[in-house]
CSV table of C-alpha atoms (C1' of nucleotides) in Angstrom, one decimal:
chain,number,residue,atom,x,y,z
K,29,UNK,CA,-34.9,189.1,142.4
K,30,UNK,CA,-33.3,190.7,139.5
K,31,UNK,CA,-30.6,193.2,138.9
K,32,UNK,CA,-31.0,196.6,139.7
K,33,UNK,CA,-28.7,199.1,138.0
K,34,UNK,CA,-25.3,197.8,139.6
K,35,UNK,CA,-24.0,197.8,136.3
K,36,UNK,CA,-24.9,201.5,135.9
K,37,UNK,CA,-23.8,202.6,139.1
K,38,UNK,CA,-20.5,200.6,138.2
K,39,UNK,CA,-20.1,202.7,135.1
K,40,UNK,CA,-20.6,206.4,136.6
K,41,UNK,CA,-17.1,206.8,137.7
K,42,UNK,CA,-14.1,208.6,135.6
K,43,UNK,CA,-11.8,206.4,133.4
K,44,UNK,CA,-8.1,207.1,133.6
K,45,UNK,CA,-5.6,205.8,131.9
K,46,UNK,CA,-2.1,204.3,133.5
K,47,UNK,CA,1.1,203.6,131.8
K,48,UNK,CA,3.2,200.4,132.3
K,49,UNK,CA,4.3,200.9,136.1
K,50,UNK,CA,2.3,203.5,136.8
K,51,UNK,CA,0.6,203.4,140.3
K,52,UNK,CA,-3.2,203.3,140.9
K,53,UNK,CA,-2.8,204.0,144.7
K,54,UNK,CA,-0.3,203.0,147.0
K,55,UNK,CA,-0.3,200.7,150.5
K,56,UNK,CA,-1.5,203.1,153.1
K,57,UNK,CA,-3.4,205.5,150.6
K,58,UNK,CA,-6.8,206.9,151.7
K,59,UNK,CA,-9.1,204.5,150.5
K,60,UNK,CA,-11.7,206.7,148.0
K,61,UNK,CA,-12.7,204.4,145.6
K,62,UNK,CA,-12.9,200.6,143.8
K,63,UNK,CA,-12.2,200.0,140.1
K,64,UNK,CA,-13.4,198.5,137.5
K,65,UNK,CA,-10.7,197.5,134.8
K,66,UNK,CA,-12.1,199.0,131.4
K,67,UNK,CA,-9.1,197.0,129.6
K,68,UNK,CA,-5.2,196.8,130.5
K,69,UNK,CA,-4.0,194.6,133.5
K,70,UNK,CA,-2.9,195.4,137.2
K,71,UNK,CA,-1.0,194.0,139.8
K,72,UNK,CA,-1.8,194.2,143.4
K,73,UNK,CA,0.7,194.1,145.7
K,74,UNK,CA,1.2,194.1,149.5
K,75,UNK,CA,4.4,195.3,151.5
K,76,UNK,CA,5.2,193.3,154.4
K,77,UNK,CA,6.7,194.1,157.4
K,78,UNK,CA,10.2,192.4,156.1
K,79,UNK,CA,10.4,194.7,153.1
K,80,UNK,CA,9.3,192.4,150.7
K,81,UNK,CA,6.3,191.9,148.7
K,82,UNK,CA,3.8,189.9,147.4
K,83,UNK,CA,1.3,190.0,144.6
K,84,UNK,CA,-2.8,189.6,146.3
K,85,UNK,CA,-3.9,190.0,142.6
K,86,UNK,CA,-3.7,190.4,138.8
K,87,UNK,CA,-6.5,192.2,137.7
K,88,UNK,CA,-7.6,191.9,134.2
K,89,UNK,CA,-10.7,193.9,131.6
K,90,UNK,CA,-13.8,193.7,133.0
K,91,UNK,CA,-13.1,193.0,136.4
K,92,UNK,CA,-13.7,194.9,139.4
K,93,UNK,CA,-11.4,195.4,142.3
K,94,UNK,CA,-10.4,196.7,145.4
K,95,UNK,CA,-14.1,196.6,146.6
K,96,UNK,CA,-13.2,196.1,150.1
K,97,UNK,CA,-11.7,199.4,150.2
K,98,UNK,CA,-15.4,200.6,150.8
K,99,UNK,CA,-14.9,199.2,154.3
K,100,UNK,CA,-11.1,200.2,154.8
K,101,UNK,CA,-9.8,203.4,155.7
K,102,UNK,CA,-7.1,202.9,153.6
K,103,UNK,CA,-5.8,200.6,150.8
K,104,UNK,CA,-3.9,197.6,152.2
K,105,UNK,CA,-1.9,197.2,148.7
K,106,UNK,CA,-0.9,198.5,146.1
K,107,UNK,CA,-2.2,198.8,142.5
K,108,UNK,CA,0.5,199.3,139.7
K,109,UNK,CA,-0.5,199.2,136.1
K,110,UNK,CA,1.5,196.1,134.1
K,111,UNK,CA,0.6,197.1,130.8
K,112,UNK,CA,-1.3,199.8,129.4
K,113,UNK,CA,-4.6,200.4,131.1
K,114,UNK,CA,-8.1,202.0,131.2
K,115,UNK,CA,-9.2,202.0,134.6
K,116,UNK,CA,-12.5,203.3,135.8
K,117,UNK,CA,-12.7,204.6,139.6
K,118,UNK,CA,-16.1,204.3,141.4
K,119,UNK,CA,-15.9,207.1,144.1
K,120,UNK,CA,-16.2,205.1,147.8
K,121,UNK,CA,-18.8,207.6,149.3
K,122,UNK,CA,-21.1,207.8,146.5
K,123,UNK,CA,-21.6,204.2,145.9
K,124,UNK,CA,-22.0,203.5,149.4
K,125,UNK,CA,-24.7,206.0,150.1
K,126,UNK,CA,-26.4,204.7,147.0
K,127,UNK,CA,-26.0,201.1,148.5
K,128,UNK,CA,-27.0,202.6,151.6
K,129,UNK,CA,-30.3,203.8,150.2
K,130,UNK,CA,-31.4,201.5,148.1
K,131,UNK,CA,-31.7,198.2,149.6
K,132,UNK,CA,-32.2,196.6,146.4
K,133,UNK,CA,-29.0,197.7,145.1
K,134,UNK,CA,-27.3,196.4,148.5
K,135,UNK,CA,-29.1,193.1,147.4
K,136,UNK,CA,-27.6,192.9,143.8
K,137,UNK,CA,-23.8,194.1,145.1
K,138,UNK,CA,-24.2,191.2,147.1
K,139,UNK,CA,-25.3,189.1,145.0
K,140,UNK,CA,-22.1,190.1,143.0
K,141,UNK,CA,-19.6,189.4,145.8
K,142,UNK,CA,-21.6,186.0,146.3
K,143,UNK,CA,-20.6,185.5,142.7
K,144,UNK,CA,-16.9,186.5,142.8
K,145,UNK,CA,-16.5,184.0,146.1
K,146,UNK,CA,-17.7,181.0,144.0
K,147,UNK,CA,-15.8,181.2,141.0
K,148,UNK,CA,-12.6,182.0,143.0
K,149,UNK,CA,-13.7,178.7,145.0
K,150,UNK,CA,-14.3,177.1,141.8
K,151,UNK,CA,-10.4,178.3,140.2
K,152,UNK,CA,-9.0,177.3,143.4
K,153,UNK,CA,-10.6,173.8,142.9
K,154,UNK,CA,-9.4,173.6,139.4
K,155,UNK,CA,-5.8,174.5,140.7
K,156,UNK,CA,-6.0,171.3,142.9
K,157,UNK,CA,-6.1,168.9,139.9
K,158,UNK,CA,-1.8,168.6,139.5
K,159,UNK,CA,-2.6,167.2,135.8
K,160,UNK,CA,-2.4,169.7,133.2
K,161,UNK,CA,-4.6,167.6,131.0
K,162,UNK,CA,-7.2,167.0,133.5
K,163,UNK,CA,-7.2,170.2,134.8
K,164,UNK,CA,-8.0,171.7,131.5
K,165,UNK,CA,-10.4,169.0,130.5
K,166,UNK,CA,-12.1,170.1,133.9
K,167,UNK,CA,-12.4,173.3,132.7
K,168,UNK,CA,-13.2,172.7,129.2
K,169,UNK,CA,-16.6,170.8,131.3
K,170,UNK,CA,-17.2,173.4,133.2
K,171,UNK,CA,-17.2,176.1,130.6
K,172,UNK,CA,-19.4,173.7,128.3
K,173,UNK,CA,-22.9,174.9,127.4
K,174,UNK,CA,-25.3,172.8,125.1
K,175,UNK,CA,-25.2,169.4,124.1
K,176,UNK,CA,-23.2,168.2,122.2
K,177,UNK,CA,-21.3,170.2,125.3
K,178,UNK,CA,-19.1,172.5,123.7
K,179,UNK,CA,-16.8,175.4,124.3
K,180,UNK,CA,-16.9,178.7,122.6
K,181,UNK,CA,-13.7,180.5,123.4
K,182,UNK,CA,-13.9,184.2,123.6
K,183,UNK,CA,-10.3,185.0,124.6
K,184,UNK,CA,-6.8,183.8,123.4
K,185,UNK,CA,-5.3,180.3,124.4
K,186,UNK,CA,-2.5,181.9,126.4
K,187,UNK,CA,-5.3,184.1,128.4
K,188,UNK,CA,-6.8,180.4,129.3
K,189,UNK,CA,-3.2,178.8,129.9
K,190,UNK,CA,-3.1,182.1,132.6
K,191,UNK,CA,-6.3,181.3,134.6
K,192,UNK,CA,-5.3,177.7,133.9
K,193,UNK,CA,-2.1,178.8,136.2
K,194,UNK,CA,-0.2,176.4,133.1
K,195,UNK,CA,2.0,177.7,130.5
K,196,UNK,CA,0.4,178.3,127.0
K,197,UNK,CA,2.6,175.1,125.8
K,198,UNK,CA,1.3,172.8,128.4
K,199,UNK,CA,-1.9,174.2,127.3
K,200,UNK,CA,-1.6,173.4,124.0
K,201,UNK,CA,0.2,169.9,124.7
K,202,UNK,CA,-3.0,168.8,126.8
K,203,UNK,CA,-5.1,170.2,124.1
K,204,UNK,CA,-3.5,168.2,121.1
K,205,UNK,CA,-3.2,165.3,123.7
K,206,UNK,CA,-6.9,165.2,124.5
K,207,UNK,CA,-8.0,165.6,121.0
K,208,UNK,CA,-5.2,163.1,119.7
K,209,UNK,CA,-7.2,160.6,122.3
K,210,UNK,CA,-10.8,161.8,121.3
K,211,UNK,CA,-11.6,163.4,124.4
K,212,UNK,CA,-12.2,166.7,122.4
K,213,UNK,CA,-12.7,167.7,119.3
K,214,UNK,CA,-11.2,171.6,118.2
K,215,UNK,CA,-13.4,173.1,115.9
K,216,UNK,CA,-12.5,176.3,114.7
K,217,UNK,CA,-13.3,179.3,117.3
K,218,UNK,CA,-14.3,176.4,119.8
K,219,UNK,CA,-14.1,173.1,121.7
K,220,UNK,CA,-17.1,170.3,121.3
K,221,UNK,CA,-16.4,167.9,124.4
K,222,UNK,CA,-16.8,163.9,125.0
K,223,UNK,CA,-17.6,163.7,120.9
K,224,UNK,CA,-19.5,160.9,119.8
K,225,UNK,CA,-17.6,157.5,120.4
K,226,UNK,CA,-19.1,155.1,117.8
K,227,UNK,CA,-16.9,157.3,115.3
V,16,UNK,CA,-18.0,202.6,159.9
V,17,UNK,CA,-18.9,200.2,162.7
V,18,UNK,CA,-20.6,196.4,162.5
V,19,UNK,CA,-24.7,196.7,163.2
V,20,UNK,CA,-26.5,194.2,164.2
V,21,UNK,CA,-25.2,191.4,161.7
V,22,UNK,CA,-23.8,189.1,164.7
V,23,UNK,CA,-27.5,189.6,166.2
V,24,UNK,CA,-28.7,188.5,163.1
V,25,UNK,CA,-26.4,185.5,161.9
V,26,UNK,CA,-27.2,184.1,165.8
V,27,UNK,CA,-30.9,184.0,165.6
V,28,UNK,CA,-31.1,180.6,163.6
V,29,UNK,CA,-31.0,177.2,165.3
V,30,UNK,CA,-27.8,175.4,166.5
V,31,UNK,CA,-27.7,171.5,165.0
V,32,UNK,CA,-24.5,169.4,166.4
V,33,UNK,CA,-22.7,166.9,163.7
V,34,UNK,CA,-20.7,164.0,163.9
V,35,UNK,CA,-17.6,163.6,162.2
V,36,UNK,CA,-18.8,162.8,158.7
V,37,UNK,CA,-21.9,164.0,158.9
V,38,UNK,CA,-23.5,165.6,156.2
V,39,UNK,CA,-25.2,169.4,156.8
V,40,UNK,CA,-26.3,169.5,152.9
V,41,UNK,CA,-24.8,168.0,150.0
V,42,UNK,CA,-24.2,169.1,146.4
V,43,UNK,CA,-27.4,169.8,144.7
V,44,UNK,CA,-30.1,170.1,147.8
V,45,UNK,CA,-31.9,173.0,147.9
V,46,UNK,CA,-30.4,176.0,149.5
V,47,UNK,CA,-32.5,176.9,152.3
V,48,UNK,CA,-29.9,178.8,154.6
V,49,UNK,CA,-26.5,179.8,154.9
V,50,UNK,CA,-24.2,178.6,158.3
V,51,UNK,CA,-22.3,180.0,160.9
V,52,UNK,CA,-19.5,177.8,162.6
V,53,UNK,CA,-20.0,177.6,166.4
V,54,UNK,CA,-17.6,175.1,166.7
V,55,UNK,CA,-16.0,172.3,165.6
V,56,UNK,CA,-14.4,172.2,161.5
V,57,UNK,CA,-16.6,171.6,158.6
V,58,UNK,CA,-15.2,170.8,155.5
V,59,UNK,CA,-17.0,172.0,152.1
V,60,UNK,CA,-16.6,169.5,149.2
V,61,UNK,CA,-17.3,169.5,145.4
V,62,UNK,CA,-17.6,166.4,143.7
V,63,UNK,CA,-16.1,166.6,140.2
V,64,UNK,CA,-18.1,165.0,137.3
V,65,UNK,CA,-15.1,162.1,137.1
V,66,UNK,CA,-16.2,160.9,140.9
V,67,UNK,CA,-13.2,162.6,142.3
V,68,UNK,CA,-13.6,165.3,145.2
V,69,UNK,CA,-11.9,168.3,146.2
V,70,UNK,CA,-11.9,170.6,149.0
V,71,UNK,CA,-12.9,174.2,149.0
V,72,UNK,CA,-12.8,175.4,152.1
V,73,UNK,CA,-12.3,174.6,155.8
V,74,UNK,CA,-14.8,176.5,158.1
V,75,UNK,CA,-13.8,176.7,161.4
V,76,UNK,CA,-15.4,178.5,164.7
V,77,UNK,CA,-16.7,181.8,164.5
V,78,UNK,CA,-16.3,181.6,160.2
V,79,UNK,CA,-19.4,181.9,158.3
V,80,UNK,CA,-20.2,179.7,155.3
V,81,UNK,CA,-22.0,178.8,152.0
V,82,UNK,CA,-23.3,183.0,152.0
V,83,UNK,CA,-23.3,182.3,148.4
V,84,UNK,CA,-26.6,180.4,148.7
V,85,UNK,CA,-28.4,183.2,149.5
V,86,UNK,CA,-28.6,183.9,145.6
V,87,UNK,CA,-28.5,180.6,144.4
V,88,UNK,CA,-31.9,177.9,144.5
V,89,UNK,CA,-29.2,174.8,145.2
V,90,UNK,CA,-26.0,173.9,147.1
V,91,UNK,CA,-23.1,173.7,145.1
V,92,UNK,CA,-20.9,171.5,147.6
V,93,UNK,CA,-21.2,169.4,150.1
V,94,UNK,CA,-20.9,170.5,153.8
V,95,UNK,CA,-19.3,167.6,155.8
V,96,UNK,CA,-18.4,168.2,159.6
V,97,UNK,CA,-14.4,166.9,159.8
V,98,UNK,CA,-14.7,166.5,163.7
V,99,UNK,CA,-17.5,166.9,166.0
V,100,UNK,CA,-18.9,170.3,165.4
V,101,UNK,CA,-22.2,172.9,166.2
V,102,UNK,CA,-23.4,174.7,163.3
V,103,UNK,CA,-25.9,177.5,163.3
V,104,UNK,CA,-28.4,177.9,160.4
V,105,UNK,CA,-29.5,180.5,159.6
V,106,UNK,CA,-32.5,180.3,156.9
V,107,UNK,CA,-32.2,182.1,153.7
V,108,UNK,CA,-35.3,183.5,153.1
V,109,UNK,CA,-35.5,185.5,156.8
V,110,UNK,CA,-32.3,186.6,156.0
V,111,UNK,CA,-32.5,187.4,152.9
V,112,UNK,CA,-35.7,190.0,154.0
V,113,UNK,CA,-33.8,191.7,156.9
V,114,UNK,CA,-31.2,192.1,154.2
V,115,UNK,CA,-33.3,193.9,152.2
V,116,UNK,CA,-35.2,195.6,155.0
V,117,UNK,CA,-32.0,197.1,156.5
V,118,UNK,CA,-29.3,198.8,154.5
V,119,UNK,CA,-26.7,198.9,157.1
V,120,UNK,CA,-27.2,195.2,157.8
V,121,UNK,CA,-26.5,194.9,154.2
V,122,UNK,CA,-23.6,197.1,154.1
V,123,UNK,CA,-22.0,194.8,157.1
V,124,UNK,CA,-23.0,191.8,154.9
V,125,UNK,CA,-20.9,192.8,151.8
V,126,UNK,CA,-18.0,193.7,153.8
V,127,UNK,CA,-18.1,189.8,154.7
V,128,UNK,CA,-18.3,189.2,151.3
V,129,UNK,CA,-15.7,191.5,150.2
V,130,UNK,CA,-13.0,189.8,152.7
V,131,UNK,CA,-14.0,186.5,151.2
V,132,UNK,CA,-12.9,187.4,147.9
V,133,UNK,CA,-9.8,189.2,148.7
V,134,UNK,CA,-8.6,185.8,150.7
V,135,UNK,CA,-9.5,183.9,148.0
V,136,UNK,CA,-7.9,185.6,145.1
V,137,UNK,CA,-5.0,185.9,147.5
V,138,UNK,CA,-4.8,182.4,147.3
V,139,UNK,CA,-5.2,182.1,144.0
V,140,UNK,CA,-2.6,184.2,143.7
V,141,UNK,CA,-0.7,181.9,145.8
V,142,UNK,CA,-0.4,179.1,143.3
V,143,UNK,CA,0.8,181.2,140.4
V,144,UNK,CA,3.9,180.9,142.6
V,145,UNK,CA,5.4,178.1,140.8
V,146,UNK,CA,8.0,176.8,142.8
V,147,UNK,CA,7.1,175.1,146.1
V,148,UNK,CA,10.0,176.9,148.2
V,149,UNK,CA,8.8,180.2,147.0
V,150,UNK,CA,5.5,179.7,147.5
V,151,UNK,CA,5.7,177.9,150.9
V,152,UNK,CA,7.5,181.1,151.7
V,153,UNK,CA,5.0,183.6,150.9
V,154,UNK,CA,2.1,181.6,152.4
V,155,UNK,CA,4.4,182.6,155.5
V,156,UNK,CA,5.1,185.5,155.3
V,157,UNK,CA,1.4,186.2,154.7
V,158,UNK,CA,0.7,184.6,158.2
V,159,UNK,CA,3.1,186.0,159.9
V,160,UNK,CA,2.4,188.4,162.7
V,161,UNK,CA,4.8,190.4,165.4
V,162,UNK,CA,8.4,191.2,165.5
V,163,UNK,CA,10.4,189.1,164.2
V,164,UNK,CA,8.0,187.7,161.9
V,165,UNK,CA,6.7,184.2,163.4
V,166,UNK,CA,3.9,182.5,162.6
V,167,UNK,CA,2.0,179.7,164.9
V,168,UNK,CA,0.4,176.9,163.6
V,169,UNK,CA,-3.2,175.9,164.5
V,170,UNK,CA,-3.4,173.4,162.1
V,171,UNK,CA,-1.1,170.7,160.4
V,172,UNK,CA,1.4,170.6,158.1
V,173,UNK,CA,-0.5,168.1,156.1
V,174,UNK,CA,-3.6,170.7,155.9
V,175,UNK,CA,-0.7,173.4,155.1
V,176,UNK,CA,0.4,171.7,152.1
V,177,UNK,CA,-3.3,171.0,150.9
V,178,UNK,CA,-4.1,174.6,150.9
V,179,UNK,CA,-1.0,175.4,149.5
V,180,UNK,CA,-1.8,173.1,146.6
V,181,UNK,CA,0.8,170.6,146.9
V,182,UNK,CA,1.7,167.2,148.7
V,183,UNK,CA,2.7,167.4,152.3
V,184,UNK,CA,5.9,166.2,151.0
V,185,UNK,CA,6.9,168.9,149.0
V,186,UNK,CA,6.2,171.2,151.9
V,187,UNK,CA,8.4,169.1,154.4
V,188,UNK,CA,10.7,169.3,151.7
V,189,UNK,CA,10.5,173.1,151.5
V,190,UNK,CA,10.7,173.6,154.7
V,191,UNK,CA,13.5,171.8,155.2
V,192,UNK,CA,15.6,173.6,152.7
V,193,UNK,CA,13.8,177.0,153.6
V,194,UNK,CA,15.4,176.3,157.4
V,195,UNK,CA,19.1,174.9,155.9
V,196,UNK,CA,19.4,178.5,154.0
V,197,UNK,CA,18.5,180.3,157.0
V,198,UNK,CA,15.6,182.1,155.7
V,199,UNK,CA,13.2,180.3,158.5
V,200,UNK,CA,13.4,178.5,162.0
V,201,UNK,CA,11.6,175.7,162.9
V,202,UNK,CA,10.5,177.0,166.5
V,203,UNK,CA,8.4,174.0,167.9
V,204,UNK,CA,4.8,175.0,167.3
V,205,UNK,CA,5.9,177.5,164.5
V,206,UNK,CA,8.1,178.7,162.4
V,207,UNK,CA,9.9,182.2,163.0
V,208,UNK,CA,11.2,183.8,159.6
V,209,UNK,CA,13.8,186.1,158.7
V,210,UNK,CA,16.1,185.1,161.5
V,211,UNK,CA,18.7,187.2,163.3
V,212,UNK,CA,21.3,186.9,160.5
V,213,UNK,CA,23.9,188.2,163.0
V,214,UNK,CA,24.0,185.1,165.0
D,29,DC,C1',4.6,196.6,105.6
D,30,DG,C1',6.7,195.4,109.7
D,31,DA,C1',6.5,194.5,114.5
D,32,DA,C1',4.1,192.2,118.1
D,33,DA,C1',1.6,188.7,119.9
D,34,DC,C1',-0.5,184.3,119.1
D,35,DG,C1',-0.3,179.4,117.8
D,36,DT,C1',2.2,175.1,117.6
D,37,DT,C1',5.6,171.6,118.2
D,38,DG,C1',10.1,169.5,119.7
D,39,DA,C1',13.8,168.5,123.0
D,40,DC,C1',15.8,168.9,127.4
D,41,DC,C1',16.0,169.7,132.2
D,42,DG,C1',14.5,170.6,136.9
D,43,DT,C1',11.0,170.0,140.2
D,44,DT,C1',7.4,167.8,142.0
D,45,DT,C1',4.8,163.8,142.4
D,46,DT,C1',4.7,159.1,143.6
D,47,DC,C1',6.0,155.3,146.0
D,48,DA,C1',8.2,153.5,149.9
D,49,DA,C1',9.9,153.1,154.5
D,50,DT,C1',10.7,154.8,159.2
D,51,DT,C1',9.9,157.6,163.4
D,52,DA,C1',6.9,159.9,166.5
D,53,DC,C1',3.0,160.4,168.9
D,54,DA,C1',-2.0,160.5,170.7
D,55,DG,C1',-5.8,158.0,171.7
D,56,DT,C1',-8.1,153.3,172.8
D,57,DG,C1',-9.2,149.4,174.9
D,58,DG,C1',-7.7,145.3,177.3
A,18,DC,C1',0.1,150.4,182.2
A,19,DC,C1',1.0,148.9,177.8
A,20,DA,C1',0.4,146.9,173.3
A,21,DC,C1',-2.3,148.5,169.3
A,22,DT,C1',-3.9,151.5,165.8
A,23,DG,C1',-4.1,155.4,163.0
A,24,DT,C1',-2.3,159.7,161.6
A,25,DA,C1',1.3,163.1,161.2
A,26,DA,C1',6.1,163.9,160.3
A,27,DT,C1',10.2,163.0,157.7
A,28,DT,C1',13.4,161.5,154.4
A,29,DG,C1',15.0,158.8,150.2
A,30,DA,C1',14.9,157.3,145.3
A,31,DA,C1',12.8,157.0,140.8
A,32,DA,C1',9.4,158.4,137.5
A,33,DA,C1',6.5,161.7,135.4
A,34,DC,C1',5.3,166.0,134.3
A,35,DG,C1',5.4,170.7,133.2
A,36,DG,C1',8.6,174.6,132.6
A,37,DT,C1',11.9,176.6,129.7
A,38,DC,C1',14.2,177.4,125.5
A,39,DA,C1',14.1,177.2,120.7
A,40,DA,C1',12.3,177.5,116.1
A,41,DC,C1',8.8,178.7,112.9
A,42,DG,C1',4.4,179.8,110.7
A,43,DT,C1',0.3,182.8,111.3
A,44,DT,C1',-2.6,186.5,112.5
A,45,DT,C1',-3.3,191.2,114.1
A,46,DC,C1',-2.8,195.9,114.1
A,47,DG,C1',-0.7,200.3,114.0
DNA sequence: CGAAACGTTGACCGTTTTCAATTACAGTGG
DNA sequence: CCACTGTAATTGAAAACGGTCAACGTTTCG
């Protein structure tokens, strides 16, 4: 059961490039493709019925989005550029007659969406724990690999505060917090986690 | 674009009935099939490594659940019915082949899949909403349906305010002001928003 | 080299959580 | 038919916590 070439059907579609504010597509657009964010950031954004709005998404590099626009006629937001970005557009009826003919391929996309479902479930959990400290502590565990478990950060502290759904200064109060109480130990580009307590 | 034979497929499995606080697998067994709700509300739980528990989902009738097992070799939550409920399993491994035997089944599978992860990051999205009025409100909006914009309840307040991420008192607390500024009316089993500002 | 963005810490303020108390039901069993 | 029990709904008051603002050093990158 291993990965076909998602990842290179992924990457067969044209990169574009969006200015701050520009839009992708728009709320009611024929639906022709799903993205992959080569770098930059997006918003999606729905239109209600009241003439307000609100935002379905923030879509960051390396992510894909919009995939349920392969089984839409039309997109049911809209996708507006928030900083500078590199988007890459996956054209709808291609990858779904490739998807369609290879059963294998179905297999692995699916396996992709199973993915995405269980590490939304798993930020939605994290979201439930109120304390800041705990709630980063509980990420900290569940990004840990190795023993002593540790933490190698690969993106900026104010990228975690954002997934954290915290403010970088919470994030780094709970940080100096939990290593001020030993819970943590900072050590350079990383995080080693319950360090020894004989110490 | 129409749905093959997935209902066929997700009904051929057996029907087990559960007792309120029964378990249908718990964190860690091995994943042998994914569920369909018949009826009845099953609530999926992950224990955190500090003994505490949170909820990830709520299944209720006709909602499928734990798809993601299909590529995983354990269960990641527990499955606990909340009330009385019938729950059809279908194994993994049958599936799994027709999957792979039949493309359009596939393609009907993902587009479950795909609607799972736009309700989750929508919910997601949800809690980046930091104040509790605000976000109370968009939850609303997001259900509401018809003209003018009401929304019916088919579950409690309590529940509301645990999917919303906060206590049931901050909702009633929301609510309450939402209602004294006129931007929603308490209508008996719902709430109707954006009221007639004429009257 | 200079402008951004990141990292870090402190103080203050507003909001939410918590704790507490009261009302309103719906179901249960005597 | 009614007291009895448990949960939901509701509101108040105080405490705790995170957000916001501010200030400053550091790194990054054009």
């Amino acid at each position: 059961m291993e990965m076909p070439d998602l990842l290179d059907l992924l990457s067969k579609g044209n990169v574009r490039r969006f200015d701050p504010g520009e839009h992708l597509f728009r709320q009611g657009d024929p639906a022709t493709a799903i993205f992959v964010v080569e770098e930059g950031r997006l918003r999606l954004l729905r239109h209600l019925e009241d003439g307000t709005t609100v935002a379905l998404h923030t879509a960051r590099g390396g992510e894909t989005f919009a995939e349920a626009a392969l089984f839409a006629d039309a997109y049911h937001c809209d996708a507006v550029a928030e900083v500078e970005s590199r988007v890459r557009a996956i054209p709808k009826t291609a990858l779904l007659e490739a998807l369609g003919r290879d059963p294998a391929l179905g297999i692995a996309f699916m396996r992709l969406l199973a993915g995405h479902v269980r590490e939304l479930r798993g930020r939605v959990e994290l979201r439930n724990v109120r304390s800041a400290q705990e709630r980063l502590l509980a990420w900290l565990r569940m990004q840990a690999v190795g023993s002593p478990a540790a933490v190698r950060l690969d993106r900026t502290w104010t990228e975690v505060a954002a997934e954290l759904g915290l403010t970088r200064e919470a994030v780094y109060r709970a940080l100096a917090r939990l290593e001020r109480e030993g819970a943590v130990l900072r050590r350079g580009d990383g995080i080693v986690l319950g360090p020894p307590r004989g110490v």
